[in-house]
Structures are given as structure tokens and as C-alpha cells.
PDB file of C-alpha atoms in Angstrom:
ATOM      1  CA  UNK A  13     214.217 182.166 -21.044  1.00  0.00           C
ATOM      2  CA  UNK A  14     212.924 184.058 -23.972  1.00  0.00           C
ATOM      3  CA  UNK A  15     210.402 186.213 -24.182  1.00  0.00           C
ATOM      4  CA  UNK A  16     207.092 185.642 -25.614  1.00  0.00           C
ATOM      5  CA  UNK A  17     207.462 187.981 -28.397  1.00  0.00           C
ATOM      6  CA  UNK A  18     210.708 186.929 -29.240  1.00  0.00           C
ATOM      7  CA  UNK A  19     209.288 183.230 -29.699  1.00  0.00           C
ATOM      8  CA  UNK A  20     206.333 184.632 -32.119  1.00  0.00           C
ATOM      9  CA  UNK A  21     209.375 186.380 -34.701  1.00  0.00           C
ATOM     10  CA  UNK A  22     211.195 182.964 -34.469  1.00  0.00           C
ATOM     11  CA  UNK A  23     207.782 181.103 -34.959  1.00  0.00           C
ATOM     12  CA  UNK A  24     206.882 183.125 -37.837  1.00  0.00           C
ATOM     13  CA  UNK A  25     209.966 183.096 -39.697  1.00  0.00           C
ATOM     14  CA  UNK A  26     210.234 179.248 -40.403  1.00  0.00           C
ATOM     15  CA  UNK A  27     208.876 178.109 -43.435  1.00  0.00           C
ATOM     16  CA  UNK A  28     206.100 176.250 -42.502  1.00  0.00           C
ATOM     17  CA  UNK A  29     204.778 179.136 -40.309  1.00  0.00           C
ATOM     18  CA  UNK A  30     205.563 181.228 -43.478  1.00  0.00           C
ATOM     19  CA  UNK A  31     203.370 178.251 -46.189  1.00  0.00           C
ATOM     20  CA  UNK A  32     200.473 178.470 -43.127  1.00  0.00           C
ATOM     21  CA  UNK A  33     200.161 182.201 -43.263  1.00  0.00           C
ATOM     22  CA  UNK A  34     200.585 182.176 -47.627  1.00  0.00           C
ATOM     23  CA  UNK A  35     197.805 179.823 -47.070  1.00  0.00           C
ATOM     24  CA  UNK A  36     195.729 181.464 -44.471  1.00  0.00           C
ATOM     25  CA  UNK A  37     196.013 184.882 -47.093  1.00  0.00           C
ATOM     26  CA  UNK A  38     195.534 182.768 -50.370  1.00  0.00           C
ATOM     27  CA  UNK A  39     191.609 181.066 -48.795  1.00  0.00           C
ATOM     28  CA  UNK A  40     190.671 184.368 -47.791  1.00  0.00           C
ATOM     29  CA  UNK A  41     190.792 185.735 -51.569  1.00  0.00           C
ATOM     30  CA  UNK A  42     190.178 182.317 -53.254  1.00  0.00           C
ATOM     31  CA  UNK A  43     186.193 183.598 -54.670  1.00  0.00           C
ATOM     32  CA  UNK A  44     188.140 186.628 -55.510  1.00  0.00           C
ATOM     33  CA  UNK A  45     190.380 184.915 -57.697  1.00  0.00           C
ATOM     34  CA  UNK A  46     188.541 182.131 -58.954  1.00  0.00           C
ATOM     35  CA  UNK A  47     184.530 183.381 -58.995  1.00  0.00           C
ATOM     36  CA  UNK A  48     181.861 182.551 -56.529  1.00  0.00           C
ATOM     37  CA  UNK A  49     181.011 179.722 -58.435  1.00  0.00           C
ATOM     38  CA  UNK A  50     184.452 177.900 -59.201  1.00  0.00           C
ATOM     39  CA  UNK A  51     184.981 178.720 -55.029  1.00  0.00           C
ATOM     40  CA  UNK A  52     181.988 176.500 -54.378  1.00  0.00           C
ATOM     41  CA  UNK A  53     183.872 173.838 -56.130  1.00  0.00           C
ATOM     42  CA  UNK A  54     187.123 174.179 -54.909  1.00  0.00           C
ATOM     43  CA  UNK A  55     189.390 174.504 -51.745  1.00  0.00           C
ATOM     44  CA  UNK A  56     192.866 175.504 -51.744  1.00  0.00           C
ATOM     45  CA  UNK A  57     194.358 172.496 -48.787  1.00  0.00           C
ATOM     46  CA  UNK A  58     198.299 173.120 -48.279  1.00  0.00           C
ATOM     47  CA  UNK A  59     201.074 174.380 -49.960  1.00  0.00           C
ATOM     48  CA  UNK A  60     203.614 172.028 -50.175  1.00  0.00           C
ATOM     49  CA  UNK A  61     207.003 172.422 -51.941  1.00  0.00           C
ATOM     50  CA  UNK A  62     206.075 175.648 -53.266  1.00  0.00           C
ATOM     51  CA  UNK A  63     202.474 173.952 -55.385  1.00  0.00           C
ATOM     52  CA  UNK A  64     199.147 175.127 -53.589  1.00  0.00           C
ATOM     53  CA  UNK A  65     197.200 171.630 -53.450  1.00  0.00           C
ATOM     54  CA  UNK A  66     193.715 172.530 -54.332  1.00  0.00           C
ATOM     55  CA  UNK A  67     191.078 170.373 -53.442  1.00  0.00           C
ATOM     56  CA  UNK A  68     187.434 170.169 -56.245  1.00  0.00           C
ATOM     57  CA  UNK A  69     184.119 168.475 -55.731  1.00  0.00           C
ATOM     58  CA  UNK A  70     185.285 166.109 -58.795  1.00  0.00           C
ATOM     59  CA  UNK A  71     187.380 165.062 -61.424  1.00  0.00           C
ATOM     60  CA  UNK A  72     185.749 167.062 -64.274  1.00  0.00           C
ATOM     61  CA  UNK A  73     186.544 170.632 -62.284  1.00  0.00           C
ATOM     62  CA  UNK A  74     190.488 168.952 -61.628  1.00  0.00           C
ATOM     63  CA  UNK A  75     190.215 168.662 -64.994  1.00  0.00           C
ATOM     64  CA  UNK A  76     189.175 172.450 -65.835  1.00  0.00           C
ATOM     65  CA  UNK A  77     191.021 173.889 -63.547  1.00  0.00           C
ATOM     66  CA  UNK A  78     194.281 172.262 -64.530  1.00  0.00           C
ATOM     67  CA  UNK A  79     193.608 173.980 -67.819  1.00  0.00           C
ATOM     68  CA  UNK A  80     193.356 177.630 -66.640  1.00  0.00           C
ATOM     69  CA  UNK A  81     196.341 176.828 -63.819  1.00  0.00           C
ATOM     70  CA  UNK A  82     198.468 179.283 -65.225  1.00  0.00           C
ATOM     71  CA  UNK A  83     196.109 182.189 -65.348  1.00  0.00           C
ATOM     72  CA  UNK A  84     194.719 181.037 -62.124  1.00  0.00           C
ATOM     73  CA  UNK A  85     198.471 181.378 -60.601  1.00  0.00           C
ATOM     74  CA  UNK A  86     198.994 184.817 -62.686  1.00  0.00           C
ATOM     75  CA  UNK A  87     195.402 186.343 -60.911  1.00  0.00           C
ATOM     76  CA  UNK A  88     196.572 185.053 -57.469  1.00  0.00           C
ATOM     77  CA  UNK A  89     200.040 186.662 -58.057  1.00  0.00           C
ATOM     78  CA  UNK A  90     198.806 189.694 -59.135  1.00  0.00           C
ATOM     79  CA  UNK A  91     196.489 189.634 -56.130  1.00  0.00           C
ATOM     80  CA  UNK A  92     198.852 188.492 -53.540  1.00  0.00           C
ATOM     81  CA  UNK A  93     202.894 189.539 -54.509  1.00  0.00           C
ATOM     82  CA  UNK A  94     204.308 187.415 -51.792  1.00  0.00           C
ATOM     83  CA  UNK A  95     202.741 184.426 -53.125  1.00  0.00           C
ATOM     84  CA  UNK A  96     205.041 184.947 -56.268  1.00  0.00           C
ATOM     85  CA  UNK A  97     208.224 183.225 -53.658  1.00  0.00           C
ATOM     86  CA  UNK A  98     206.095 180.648 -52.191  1.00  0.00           C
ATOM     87  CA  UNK A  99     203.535 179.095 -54.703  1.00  0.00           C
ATOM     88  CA  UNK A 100     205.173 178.685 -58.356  1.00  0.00           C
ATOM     89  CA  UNK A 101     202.508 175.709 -59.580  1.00  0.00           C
ATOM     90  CA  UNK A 102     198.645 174.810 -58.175  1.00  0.00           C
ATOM     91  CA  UNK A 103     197.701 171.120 -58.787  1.00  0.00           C
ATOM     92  CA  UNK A 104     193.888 169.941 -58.534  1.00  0.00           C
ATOM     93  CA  UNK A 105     192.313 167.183 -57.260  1.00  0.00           C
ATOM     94  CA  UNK A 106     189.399 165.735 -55.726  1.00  0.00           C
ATOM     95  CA  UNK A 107     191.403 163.822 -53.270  1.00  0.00           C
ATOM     96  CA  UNK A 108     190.040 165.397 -49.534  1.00  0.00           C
ATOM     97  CA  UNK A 109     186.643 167.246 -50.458  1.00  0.00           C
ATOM     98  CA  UNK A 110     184.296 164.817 -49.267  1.00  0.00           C
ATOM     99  CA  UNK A 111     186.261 165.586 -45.756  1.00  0.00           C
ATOM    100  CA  UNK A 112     186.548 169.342 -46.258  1.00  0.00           C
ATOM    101  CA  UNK A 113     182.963 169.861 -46.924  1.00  0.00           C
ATOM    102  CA  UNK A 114     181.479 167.475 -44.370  1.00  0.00           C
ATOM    103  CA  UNK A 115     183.671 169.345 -41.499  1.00  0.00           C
ATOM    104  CA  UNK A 116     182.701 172.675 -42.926  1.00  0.00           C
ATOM    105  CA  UNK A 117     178.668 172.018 -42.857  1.00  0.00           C
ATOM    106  CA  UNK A 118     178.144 168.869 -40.714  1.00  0.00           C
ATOM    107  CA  UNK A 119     174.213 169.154 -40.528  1.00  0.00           C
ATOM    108  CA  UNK A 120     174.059 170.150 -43.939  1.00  0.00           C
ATOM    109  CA  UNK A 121     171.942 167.402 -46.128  1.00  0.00           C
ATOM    110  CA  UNK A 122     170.428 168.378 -49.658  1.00  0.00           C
ATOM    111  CA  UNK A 123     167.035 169.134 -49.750  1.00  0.00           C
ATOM    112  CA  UNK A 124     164.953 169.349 -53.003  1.00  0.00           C
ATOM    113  CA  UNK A 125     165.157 173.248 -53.316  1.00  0.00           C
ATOM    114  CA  UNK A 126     168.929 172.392 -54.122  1.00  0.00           C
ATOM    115  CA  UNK A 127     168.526 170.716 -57.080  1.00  0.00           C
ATOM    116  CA  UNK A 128     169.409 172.198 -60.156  1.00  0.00           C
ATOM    117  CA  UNK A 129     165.627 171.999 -61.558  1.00  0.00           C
ATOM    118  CA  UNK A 130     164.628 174.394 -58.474  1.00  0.00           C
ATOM    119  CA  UNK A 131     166.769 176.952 -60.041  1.00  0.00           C
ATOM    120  CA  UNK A 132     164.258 177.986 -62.456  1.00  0.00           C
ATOM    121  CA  UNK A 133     161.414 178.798 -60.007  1.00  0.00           C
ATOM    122  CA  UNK A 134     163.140 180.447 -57.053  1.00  0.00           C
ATOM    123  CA  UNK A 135     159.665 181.417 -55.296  1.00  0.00           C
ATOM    124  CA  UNK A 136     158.724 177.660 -55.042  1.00  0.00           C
ATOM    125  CA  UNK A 137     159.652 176.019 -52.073  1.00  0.00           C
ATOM    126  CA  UNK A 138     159.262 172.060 -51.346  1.00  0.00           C
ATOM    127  CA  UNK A 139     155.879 170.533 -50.206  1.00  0.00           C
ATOM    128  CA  UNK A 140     154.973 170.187 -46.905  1.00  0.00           C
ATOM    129  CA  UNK A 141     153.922 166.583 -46.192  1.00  0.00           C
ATOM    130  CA  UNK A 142     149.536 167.204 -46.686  1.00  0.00           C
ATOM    131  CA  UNK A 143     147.805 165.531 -43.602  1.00  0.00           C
ATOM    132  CA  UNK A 144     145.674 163.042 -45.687  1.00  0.00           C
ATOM    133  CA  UNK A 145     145.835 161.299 -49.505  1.00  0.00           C
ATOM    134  CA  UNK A 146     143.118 163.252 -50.610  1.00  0.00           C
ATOM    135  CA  UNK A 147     145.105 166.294 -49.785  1.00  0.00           C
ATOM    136  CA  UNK A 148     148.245 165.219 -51.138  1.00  0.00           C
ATOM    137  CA  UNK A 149     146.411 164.370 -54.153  1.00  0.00           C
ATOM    138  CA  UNK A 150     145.223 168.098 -54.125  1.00  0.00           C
ATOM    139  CA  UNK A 151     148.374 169.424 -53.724  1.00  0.00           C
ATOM    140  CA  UNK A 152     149.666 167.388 -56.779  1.00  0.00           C
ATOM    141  CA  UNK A 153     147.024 168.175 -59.235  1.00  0.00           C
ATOM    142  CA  UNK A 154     147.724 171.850 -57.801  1.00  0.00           C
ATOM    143  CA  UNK A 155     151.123 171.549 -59.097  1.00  0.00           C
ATOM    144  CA  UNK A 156     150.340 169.781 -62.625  1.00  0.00           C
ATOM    145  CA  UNK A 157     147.834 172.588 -63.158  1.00  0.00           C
ATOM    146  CA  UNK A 158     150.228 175.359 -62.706  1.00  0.00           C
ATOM    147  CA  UNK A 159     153.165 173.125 -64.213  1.00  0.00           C
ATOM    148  CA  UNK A 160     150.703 172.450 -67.785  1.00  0.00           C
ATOM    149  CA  UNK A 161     149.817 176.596 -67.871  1.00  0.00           C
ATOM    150  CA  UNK A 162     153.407 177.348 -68.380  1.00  0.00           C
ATOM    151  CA  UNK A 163     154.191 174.756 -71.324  1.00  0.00           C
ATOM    152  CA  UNK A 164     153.198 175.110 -74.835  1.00  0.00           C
ATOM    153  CA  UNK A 165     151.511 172.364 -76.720  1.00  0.00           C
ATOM    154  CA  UNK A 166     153.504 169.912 -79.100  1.00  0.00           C
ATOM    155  CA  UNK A 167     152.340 170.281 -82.697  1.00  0.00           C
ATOM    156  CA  UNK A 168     151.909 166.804 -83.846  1.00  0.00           C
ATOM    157  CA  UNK A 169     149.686 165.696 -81.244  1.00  0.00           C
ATOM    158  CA  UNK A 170     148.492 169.295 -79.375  1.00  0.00           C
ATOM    159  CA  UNK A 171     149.441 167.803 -75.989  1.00  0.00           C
ATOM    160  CA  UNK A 172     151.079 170.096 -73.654  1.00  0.00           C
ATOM    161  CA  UNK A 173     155.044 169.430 -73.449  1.00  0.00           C
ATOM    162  CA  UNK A 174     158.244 171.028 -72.007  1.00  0.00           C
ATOM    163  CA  UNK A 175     159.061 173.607 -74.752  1.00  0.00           C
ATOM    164  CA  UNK A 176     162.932 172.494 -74.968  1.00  0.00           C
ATOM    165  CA  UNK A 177     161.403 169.078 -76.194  1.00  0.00           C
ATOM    166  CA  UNK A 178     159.467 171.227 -78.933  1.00  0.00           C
ATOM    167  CA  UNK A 179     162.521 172.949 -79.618  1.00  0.00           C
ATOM    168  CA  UNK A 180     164.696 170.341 -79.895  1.00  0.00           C
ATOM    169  CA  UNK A 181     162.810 167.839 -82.222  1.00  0.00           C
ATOM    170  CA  UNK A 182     160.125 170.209 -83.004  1.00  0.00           C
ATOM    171  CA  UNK A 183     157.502 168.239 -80.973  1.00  0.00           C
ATOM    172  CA  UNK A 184     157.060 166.562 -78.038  1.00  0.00           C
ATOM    173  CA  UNK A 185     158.709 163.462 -76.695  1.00  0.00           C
ATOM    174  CA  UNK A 186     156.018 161.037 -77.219  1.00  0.00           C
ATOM    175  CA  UNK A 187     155.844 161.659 -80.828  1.00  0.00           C
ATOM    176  CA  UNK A 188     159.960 161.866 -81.789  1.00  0.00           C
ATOM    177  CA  UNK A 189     160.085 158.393 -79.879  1.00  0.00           C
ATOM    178  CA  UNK A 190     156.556 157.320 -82.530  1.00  0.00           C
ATOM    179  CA  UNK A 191     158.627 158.527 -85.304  1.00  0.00           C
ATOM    180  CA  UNK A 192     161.926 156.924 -84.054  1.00  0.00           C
ATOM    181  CA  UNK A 193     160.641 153.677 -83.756  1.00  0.00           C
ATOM    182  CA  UNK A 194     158.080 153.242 -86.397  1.00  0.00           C
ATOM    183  CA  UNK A 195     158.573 150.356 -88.083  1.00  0.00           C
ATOM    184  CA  UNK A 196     160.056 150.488 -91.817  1.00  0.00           C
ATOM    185  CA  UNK A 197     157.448 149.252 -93.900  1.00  0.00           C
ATOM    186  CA  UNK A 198     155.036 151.995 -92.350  1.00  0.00           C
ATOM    187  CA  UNK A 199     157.324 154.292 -93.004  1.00  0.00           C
ATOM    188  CA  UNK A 200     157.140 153.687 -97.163  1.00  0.00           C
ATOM    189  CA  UNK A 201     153.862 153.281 -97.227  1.00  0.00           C
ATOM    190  CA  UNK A 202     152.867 156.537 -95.488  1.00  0.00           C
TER     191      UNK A 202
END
């Protein structure tokens, strides 16, 4: 019978024990490699005839990723030598993420401080539920107070408005869609 430690060299000289542990070494420096934020998107899965299988959150980071493959694979080569015999290609896809990122957080739900519009006020954090409707109604005009101090005014009309609106049509919504939509004979005789 052999021994236990002679079983563990056997074990990790076969290939697939050899792809597991290339693996194992390539998801521990992935954010290294890639940046916090692509990492958050992606996940290498397997390597399988010597192409890392990377899974994304969707087909337009497959997409962008696919285009910096090759100096993806140079950074993780550079970072990891032995990689340079076992992965020679990474392909992207969006195939198992929904799986991957359900067994990694399985409690997790989105909540509004996760949407993208939360980003720009970090010291906000989501209502609590108000105990009545004239509290809520409090809490709202609360909000629409402090949300109409920080926007400028548009300067057609002087109403307050979201200054990208101002500075992308150089007023405020309500007036570009008066102006869009005016009808043509107005438009010659003003």
C-alpha cells in the first residue's frame, strides 16, 4: 500500500491536478491583473485545453475583454510564469455567472444604495418606511427641498433643472421638448 505522501506527488502531477492548482493561483491574482472593477465583472471558471474560460456579468464585457485578451494573457504571464505552459488563450463569456454569483452571495439582493444614481451622494442612505402618510409626505418634500438647492435653474423658463440637462441643450428638459415639437408654422412666424 502506498503511502499517503506518495499518493499527494502522484495526485499532483496529473494534469488536471496541475489545470486545478494554475487555476486556484490564476483567481487569487485575477483583481491584480484585471482591476477591481473588471474583477467585479468577471470570473476566471476552468482551464480547459490550455484556454482559461472566463466567465462576465454580460455580453458587452465578453465583448471588451475579448479585445484586450492578449494583454490580459501577457499581464497574467508576467504575473504568474507557470501559467505561460498551461494557459496559451482566455475566451469570455457570460455563459455560468448568473450561477457563480448567486453561490458566491446567496442572501445578497440589490437594494437602492446600489444603484448607480446612489453613487453620487455616498452619505445618503435609503428611507426608512415613515410610520404615517403625513410623514412620508414629510420625508419626500424633505428630499425635493434638498434635491432643488443643489440644481441650477434652466434659463428659458428659470425653473430649477438637473444641470447636465442645462448643459446638454442649454436648458431644461421641458423647454428642448417645447422647442422640439413646436409646430412649423409657429416656428416662422416667431
Amino acid at each position: 500500500m502506498q503511502s499517503i505522501h506518495a499518493l499527494m506527488q502522484t495526485l499532483e502531477r496529473s494534469p488536471q491536478w496541475q489545470a486545478n492548482a494554475s487555476l486556484r493561483r490564476v483567481l487569487a491574482h485575477w483583481p491584480q491583473l484585471v482591476g477591481e472593477a473588471v474583477a467585479q465583472h468577471s470570473r476566471p471558471t476552468k482551464i480547459y485545453r490550455q484556454v482559461l474560460q472566463v466567465s462576465v456579468s454580460s455580453a458587452a464585457w465578453s465583448q471588451t475583454l475579448t479585445f484586450e485578451r492578449s494583454r490580459i494573457l501577457q499581464k497574467l504571464h508576467t504575473a504568474l510564469p507557470e501559467t505561460q505552459s498551461t494557459i496559451h488563450d482566455l475566451r469570455f463569456a457570460p455563459a455560468d455567472w448568473q450561477r457563480l454569483t448567486q453561490r458566491s452571495h446567496p442572501t445578497a439582493r440589490p437594494t437602492l444604495a446600489d444603484h448607480p444614481s446612489w453613487a453620487e451622494s455616498p452619505h445618503e442612505r435609503p428611507p426608512v418606511v415613515p410610520p404615517s402618510a403625513h410623514a412620508a409626505f414629510q420625508q419626500w418634500a424633505e428630499r425635493k427641498r434638498t434635491q432643488l438647492a443643489s440644481q441650477g435653474n434652466c434659463p428659458q423658463c428659470g425653473s430649477p433643472c438637473p444641470a447636465m440637462e442645462v448643459g446638454r441643450w442649454g436648458m431644461c428638459a421641458v423647454c428642448i421638448s417645447h422647442q422640439w415639437y413646436r409646430p412649423q408654422n409657429q416656428n416662422r412666424l416667431s
